[in-house]
XYZ file of C-alpha atoms in Angstrom:
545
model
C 199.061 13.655 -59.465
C 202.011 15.555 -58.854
C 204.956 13.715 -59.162
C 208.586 13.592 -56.141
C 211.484 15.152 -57.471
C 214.675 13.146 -57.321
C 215.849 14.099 -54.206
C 212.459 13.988 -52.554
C 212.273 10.488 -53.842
C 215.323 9.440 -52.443
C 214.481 10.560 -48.873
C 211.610 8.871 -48.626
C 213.638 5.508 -50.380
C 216.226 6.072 -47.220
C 213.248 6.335 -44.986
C 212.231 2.756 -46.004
C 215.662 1.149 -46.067
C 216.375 2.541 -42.354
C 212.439 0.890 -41.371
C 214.088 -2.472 -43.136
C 217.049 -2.429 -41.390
C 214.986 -2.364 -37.854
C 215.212 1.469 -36.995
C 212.064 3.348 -36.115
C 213.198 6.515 -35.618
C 214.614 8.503 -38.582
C 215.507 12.476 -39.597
C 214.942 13.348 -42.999
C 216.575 16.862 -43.227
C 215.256 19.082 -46.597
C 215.980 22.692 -46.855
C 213.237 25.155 -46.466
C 211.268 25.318 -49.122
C 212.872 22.122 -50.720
C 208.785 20.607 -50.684
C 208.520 18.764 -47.235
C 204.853 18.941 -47.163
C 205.097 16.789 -50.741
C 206.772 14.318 -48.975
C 204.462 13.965 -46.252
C 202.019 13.081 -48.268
C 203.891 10.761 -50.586
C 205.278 9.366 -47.190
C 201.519 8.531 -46.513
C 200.233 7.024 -49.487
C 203.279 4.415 -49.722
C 202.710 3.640 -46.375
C 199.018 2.721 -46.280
C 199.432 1.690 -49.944
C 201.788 -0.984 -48.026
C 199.850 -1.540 -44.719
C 196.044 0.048 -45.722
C 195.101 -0.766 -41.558
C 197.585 1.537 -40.459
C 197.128 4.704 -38.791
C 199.103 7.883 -38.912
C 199.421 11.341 -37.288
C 201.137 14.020 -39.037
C 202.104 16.190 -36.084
C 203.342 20.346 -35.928
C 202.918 23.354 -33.891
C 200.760 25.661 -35.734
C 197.538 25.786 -37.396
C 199.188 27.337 -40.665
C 201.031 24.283 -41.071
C 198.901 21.871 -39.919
C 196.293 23.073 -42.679
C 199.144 23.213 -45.957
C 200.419 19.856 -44.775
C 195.944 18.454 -45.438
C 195.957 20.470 -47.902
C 199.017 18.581 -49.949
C 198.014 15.228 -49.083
C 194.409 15.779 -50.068
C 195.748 17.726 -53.776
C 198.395 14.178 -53.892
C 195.957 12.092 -53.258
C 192.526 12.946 -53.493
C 190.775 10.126 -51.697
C 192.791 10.160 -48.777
C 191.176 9.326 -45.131
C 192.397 12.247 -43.736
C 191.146 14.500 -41.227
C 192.254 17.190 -38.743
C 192.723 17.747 -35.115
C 193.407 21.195 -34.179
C 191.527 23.853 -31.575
C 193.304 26.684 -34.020
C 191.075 25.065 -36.926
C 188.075 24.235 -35.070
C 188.237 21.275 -36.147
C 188.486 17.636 -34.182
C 187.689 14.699 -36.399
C 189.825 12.182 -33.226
C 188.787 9.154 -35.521
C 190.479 9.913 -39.181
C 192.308 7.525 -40.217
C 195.601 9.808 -41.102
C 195.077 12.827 -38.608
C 196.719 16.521 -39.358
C 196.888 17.157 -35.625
C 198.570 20.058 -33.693
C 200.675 19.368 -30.899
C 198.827 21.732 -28.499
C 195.978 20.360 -28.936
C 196.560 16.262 -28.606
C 199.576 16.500 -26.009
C 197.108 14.705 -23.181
C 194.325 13.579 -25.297
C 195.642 9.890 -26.621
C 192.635 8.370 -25.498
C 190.361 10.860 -27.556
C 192.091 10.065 -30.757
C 193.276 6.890 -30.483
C 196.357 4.567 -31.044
C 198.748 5.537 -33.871
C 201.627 2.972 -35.949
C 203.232 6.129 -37.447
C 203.668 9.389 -36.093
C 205.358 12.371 -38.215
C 206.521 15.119 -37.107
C 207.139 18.145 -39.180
C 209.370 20.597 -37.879
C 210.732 18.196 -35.691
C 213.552 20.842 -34.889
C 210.686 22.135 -32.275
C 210.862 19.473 -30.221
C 212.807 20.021 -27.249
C 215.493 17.345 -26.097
C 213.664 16.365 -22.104
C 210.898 14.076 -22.498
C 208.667 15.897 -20.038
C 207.172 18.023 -22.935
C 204.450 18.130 -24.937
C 206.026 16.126 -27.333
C 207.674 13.202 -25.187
C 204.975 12.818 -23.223
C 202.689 12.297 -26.287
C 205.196 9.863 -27.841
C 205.320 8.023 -24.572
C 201.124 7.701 -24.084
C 201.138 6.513 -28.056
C 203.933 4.277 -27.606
C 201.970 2.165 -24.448
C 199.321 1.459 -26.779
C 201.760 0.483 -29.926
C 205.457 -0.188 -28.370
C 206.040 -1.035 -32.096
C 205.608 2.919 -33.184
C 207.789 4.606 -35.730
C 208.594 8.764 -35.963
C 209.806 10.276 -38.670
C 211.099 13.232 -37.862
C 211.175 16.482 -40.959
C 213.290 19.792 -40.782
C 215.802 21.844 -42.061
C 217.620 22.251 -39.590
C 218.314 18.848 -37.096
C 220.055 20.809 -34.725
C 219.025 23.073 -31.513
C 220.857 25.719 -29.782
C 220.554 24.554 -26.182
C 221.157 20.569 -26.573
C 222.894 20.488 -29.969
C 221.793 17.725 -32.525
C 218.687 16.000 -32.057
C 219.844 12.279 -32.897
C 222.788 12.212 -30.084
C 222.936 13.135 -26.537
C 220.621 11.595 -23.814
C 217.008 12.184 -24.254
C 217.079 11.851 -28.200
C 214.235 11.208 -29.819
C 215.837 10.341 -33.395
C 218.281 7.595 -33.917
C 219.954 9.360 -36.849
C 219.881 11.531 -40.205
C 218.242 8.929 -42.596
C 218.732 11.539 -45.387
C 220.073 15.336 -46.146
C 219.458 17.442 -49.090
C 222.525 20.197 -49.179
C 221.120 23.474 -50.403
C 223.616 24.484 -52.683
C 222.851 20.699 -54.760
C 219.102 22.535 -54.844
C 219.977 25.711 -56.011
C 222.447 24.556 -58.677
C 219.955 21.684 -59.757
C 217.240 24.487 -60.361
C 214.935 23.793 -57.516
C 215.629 26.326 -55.239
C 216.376 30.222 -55.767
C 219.536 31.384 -55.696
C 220.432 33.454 -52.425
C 222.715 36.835 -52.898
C 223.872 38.427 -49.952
C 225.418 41.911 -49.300
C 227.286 43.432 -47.074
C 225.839 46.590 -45.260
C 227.263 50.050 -43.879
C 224.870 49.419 -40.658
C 225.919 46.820 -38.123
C 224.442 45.674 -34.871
C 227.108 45.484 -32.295
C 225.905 43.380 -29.550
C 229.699 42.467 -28.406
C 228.599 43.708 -24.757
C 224.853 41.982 -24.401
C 225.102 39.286 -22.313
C 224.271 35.953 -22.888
C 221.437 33.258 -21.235
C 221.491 29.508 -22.521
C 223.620 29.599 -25.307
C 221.995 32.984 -26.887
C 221.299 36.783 -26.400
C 219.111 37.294 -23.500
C 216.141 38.781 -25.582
C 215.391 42.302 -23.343
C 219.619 43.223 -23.208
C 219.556 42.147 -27.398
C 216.299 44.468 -28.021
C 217.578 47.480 -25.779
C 220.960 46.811 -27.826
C 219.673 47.102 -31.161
C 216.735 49.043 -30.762
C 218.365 52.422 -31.226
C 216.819 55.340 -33.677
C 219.807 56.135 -35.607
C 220.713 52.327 -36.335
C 217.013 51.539 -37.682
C 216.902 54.515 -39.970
C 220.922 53.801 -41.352
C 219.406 50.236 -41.803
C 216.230 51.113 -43.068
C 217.768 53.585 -45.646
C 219.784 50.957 -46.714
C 217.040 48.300 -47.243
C 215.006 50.598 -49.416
C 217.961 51.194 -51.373
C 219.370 47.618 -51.963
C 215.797 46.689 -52.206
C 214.879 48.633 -54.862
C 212.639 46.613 -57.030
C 212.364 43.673 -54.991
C 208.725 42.769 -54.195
C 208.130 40.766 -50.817
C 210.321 41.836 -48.054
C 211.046 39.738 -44.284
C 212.453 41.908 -41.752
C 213.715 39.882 -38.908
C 214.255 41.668 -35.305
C 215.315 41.359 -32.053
C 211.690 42.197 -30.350
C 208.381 43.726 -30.381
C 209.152 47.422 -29.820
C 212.159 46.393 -32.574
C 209.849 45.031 -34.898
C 207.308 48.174 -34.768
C 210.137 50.906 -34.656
C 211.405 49.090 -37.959
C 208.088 49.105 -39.848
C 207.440 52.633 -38.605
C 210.575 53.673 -40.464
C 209.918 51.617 -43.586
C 206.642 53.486 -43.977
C 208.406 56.780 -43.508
C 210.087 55.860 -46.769
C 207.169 55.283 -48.352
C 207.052 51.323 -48.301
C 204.069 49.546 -47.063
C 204.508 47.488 -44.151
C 202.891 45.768 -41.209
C 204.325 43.928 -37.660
C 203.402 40.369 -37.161
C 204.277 39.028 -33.892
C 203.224 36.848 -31.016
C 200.537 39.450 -29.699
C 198.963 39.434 -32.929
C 195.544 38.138 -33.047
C 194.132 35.331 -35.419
C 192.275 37.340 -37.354
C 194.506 40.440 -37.718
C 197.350 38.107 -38.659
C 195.602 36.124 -41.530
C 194.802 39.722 -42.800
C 198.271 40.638 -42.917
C 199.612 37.695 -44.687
C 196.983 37.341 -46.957
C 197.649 40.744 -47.874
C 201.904 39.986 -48.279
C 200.891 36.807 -50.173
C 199.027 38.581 -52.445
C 201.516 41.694 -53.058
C 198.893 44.650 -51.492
C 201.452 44.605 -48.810
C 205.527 45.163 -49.487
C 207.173 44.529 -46.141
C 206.445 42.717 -43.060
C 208.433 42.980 -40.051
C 208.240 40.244 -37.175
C 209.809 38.934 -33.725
C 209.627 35.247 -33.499
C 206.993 34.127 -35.687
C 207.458 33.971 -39.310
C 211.354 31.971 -39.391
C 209.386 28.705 -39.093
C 207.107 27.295 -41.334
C 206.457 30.754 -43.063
C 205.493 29.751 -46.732
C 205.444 33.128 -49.376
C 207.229 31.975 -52.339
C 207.083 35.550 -53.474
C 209.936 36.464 -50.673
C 212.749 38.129 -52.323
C 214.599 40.235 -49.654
C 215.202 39.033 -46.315
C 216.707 41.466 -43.715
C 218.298 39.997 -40.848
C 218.079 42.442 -37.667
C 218.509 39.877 -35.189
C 221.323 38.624 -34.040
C 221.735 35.320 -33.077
C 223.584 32.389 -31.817
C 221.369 30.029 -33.149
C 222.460 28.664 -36.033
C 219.099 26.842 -36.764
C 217.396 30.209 -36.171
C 219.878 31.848 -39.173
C 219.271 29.215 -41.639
C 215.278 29.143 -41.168
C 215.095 33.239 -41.587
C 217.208 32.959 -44.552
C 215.125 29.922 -45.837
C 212.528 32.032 -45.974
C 214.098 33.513 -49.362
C 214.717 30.016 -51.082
C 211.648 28.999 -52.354
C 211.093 29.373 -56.120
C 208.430 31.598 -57.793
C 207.313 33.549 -60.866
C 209.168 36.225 -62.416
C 211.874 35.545 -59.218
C 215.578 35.496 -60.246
C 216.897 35.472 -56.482
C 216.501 35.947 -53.033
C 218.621 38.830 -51.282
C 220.000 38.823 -47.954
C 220.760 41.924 -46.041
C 222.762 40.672 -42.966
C 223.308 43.603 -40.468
C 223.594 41.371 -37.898
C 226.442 39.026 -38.639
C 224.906 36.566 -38.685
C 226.790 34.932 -42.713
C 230.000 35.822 -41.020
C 229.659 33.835 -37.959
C 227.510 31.007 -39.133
C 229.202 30.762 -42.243
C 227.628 30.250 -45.953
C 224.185 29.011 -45.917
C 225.314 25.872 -48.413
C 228.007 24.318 -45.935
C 226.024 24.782 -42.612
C 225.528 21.476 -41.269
C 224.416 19.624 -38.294
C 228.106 19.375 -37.116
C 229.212 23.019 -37.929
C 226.346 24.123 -36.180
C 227.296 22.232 -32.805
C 230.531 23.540 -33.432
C 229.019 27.099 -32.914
C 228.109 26.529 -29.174
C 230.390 28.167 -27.158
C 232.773 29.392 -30.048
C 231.559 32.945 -29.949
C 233.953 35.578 -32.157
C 234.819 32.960 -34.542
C 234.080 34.061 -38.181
C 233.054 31.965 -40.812
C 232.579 34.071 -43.814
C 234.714 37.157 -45.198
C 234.144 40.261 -47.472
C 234.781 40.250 -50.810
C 237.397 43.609 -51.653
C 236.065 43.743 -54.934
C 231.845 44.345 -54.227
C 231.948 43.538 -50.236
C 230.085 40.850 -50.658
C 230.182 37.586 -48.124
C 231.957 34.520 -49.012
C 233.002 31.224 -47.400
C 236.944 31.615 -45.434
C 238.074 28.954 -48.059
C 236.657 30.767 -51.372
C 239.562 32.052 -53.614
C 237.330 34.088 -55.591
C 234.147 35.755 -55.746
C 232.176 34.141 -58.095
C 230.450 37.442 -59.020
C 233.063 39.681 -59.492
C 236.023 37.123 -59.712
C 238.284 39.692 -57.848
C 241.667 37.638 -55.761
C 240.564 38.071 -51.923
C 243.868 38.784 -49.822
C 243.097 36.203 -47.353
C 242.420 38.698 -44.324
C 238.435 38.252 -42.979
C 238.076 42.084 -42.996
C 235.190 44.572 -42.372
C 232.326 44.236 -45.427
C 233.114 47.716 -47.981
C 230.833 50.013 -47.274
C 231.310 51.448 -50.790
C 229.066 48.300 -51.971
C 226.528 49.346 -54.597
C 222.948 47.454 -55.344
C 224.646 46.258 -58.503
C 227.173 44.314 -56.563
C 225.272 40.731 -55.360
C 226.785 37.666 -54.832
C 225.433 33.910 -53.261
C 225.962 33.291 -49.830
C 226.991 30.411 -51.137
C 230.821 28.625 -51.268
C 231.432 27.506 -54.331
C 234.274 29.469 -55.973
C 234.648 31.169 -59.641
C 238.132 29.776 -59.605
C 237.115 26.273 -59.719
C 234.495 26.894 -63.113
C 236.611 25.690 -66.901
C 235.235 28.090 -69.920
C 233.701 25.489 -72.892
C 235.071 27.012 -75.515
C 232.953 24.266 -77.951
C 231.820 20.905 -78.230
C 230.888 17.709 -79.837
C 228.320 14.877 -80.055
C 229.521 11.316 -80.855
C 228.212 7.315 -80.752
C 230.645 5.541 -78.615
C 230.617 1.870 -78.014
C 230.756 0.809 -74.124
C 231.921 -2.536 -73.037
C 228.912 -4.598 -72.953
C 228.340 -4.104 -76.720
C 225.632 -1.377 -76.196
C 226.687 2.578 -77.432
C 227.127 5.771 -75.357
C 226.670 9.108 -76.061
C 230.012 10.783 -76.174
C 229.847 14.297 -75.280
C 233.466 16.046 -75.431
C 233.432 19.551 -73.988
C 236.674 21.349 -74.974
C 238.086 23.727 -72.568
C 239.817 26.747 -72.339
C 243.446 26.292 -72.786
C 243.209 23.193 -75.002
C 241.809 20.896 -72.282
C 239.050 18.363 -72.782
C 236.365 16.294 -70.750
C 234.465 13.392 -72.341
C 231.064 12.970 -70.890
C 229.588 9.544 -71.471
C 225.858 9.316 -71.401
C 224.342 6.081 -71.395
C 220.575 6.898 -72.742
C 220.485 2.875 -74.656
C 221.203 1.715 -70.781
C 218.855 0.249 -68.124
C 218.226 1.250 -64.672
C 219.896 4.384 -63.013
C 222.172 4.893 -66.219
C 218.954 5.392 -68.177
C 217.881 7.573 -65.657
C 221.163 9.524 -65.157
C 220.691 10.081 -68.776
C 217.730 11.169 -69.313
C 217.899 13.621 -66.055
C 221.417 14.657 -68.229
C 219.266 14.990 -71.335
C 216.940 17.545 -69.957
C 218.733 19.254 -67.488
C 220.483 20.582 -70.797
C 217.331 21.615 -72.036
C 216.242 18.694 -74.695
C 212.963 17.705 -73.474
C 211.819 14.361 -73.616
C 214.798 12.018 -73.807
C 215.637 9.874 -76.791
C 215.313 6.080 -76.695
C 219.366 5.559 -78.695
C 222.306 7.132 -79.037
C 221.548 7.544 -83.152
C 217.965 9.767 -82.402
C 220.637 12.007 -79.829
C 222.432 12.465 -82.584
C 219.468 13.903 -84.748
C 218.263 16.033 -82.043
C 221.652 17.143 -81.104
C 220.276 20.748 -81.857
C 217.407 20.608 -79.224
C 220.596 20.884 -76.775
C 222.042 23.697 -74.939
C 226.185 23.956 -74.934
C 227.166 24.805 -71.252
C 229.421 27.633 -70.557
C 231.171 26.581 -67.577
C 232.067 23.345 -65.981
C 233.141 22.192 -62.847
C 234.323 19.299 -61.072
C 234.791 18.210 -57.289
C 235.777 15.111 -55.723
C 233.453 13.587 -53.149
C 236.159 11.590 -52.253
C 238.684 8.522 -54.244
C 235.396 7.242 -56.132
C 233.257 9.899 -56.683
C 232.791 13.286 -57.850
C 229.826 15.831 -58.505
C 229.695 17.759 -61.928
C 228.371 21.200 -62.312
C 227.541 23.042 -65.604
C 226.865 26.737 -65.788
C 223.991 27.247 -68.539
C 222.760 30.610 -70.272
C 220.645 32.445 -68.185
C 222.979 32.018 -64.775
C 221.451 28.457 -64.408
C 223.270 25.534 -62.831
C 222.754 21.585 -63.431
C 224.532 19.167 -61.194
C 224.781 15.678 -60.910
C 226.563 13.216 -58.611
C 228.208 10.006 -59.214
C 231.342 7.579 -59.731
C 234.052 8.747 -61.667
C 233.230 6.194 -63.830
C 229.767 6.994 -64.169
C 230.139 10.749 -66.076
C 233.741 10.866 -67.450
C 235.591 9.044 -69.312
């Protein structure tokens, strides 16, 4: 059985606590590709493991997801009662017990599949805020049969363009954010890829396209963008940045867009098809299948493959569609996160703007994101002088290159070579202290029991004693032993004295850094070999002594 990850585990603990404390309608936020499915399905075990009478309906808007999210619960748990409800999949088993059910398809049909004590909803960033929709009205038949009902709401992005968060305002469906992963915590803890970004020659000026509802009104954008000149400058550029990069997302601003894009990809030689909402079912599983399996290089699309969307393989995402919407930036860009073979990173071509006015991909929040509305021309990233790059407004350096910015939120260089990547992501070279060496000690703690003492020495002289507390019980123990192997030792020892014998099964970080989550707290990160990151979060007391 395949086992939660930390974080993944602690969403789902949240989850519970919030049920115990009498709410019944909770938004677990985890990044794209951050394993939401996995959770699901844990999500469902626990809860009929609990409760085996209860009855639950997993809830999206398209067949592909509706199909991985079975598909995970059935390869968790083998023997689950599961079944599916979707006119996409031909498929309407009304009386499983857990039902894999697309909205479409239910929205009006309570009677046919019955009474439900726990509805999730993946995506749940879909759902619009007036309860005269698919999804409110469904809520509201289920809820007359079981006024006792709980939602559990999963996305990436709890936010919407036209009615901002969706656990305030009138009409919410969610009470609150039981849990958030951040991204960069993923990235640095190793299980998401690293995102690069860089700055391009070609821009998309849209500073005269008017606006409808918050955003670009989608004919003005397309006639805006959709020029000859700009798609082959941008084009050129992708094949050149993306030189040796194997799965390719180009996001546009429309249909015509999309084609006129993969038309000029080709013309360089780079395979490439248009998926978009005209494409049949047939002709679109074709084209995927063909991405997923690498017979295909590029695929360009309008609207249909920022959501949901699951290639691992993705490894340069081009962003041709300027936006407003800062959910609709971080989901295209998610698209680039997830992990996969023989992937070091995802790149990020951003002729649109859109890391400049949303800001880093790391620090976007529910909260900077309702900022947004309304706030148009305000910048939220810079360029880099030294490699052009984009960086968060408060970075003092460019992790990459390390080069002093000059404060001034200029124009990207458009002298940037392929060489030249760096994360669109805010943490700061500045902030990282060299290990020069260290050494392993027994240390005895308070209550009588003995500590690993780790002492890092510094550049400059400096020091930092790490205490790890592997002879401990509870989360010390597991604080250790997550310490233990995120610097490469395997299995964790059982005392302080074995540590010491294995000391050599270790790897010496080269970097450290500290930041305060506030007075009592403070999370740790450790540049390895190799460009890897391990972090870890906790009191003061808890990791230094």
């Amino acid at each position: 059985m395949m086992h939660l990850r930390p974080y993944q585990r602690a969403s789902l603990d949240a989850l519970h606590a919030s049920w115990a404390a009498g709410e019944r309608a909770g938004l677990v936020v985890l990044p794209t590709g951050a394993g939401k499915a996995l959770v699901i399905a844990a999500l469902v075990r626990e809860v009929l493991a609990a409760a085996p009478d209860r009855r639950i309906a997993v809830v999206t808007h398209t067949r592909e997801l509706i199909a991985q999210n079975h598909r995970e619960l059935l390869g968790y748990w083998p023997q689950a009662p599961a079944g599916i409800y979707s006119a996409g999949l031909g498929r309407r088993e009304a009386g499983a017990q857990v039902l894999f059910c697309g909205i479409q398809s239910v929205a009006g049909r309570t009677a046919e599949i019955g009474p439900a004590d726990l509805v999730i909803v993946d995506e749940a960033h879909l759902i619009p805020r007036t309860a005269e929709t698919r999804y409110g009205r469904f809520l509201a038949d289920l809820r007359e049969a079981r006024p006792d009902l709980r939602v559990v709401g999963l996305t990436a992005t709890p936010y919407r363009l036209d009615s901002g968060r969706l656990d305030e305002g009138e009409g919410r469906l969610f009470s609150r954010i039981v849990f958030e992963a951040n991204v960069g915590d993923l990235i640095h803890q190793g299980y998401l890829a690293p995102l690069v970004c860089k700055a391009t020659a070609t821009t998309l000026d849209v500073a005269h396209v008017p606006k409808r509802g918050g955003d670009y009104i989608p004919s003005a954008l397309e006639a805006a963008v959709n020029q000859d000149w700009i798609t082959r400058a941008a084009v050129e550029e992708m094949v050149t940045l993306g030189h040796g990069r194997r799965a390719w997302l180009a996001f546009c601003a429309g249909v015509d867009h999309a084609r006129a894009v993969r038309d000029a990809i080709r013309a360089e030689g780079v395979s490439c098809e248009t998926i978009c909402g005209e494409t049949g079912k047939r002709e679109r599983d074709r084209i995927v299948a063909a991405f997923r399996d690498g017979r295909l290089r590029c695929l360009t699309s309008v609207g249909v493959l920022s959501t949901g969307f699951n290639v691992p393989r993705v490894d340069l995402v081009a962003l041709l569609r300027p936006t407003q919407s800062t959910g609709l930036y971080v989901q295209q860009v998610g698209r680039a996160l997830r992990l996969a073979p023989g992937k070091e990173n995802g790149l990020v071509l951003d002729y649109a703007g859109l890391v400049r006015m949303h800001g880093p991909v790391d620090i976007v929040t529910a909260r900077t994101a309702a900022a947004i509305k309304g706030r148009e021309g305000e910048i939220r990233a810079k360029a880099c002088p030294g490699c052009g790059a984009l960086i968060a407004l408060n970075a003092s350096t460019c992790e990459a290159c390390w080069v002093e910015p000059d404060g001034e939120a200029g124009e990207p260089s458009h002298g940037a070579s392929a060489e030249d990547e760096t994360p669109i992501l805010s943490i700061a070279a500045a902030d990282w202290l060299r290990v020069e060496g260290w050494s392993l000690a027994s240390r005895a703690d308070r209550d009588g029991s003995d500590s690993l003492a780790v002492t890092l020495h510094l550049a400059g002289g400096d020091r930092t004693v790490l205490r790890v507390r592997l002879e401990h019980r509870g989360h010390p123990r597991e604080k250790a032993v997550a310490w233990w192997r995120g610097f490469g030792g395997g299995a964790a020892p059982m005392t302080v004295a074995e540590a010491l014998d294995r000391q050599g099964d270790l790897v010496r970080p080269l970097a450290i850094r500290v930041v305060a989550n506030g007075r009592l707290s403070q999370s740790v990160h450790y540049r390895m070999p190799g460009g890897r990151v391990y972090a870890e979060t906790g009191r003061l007391a808890d990791a230094m002594a």
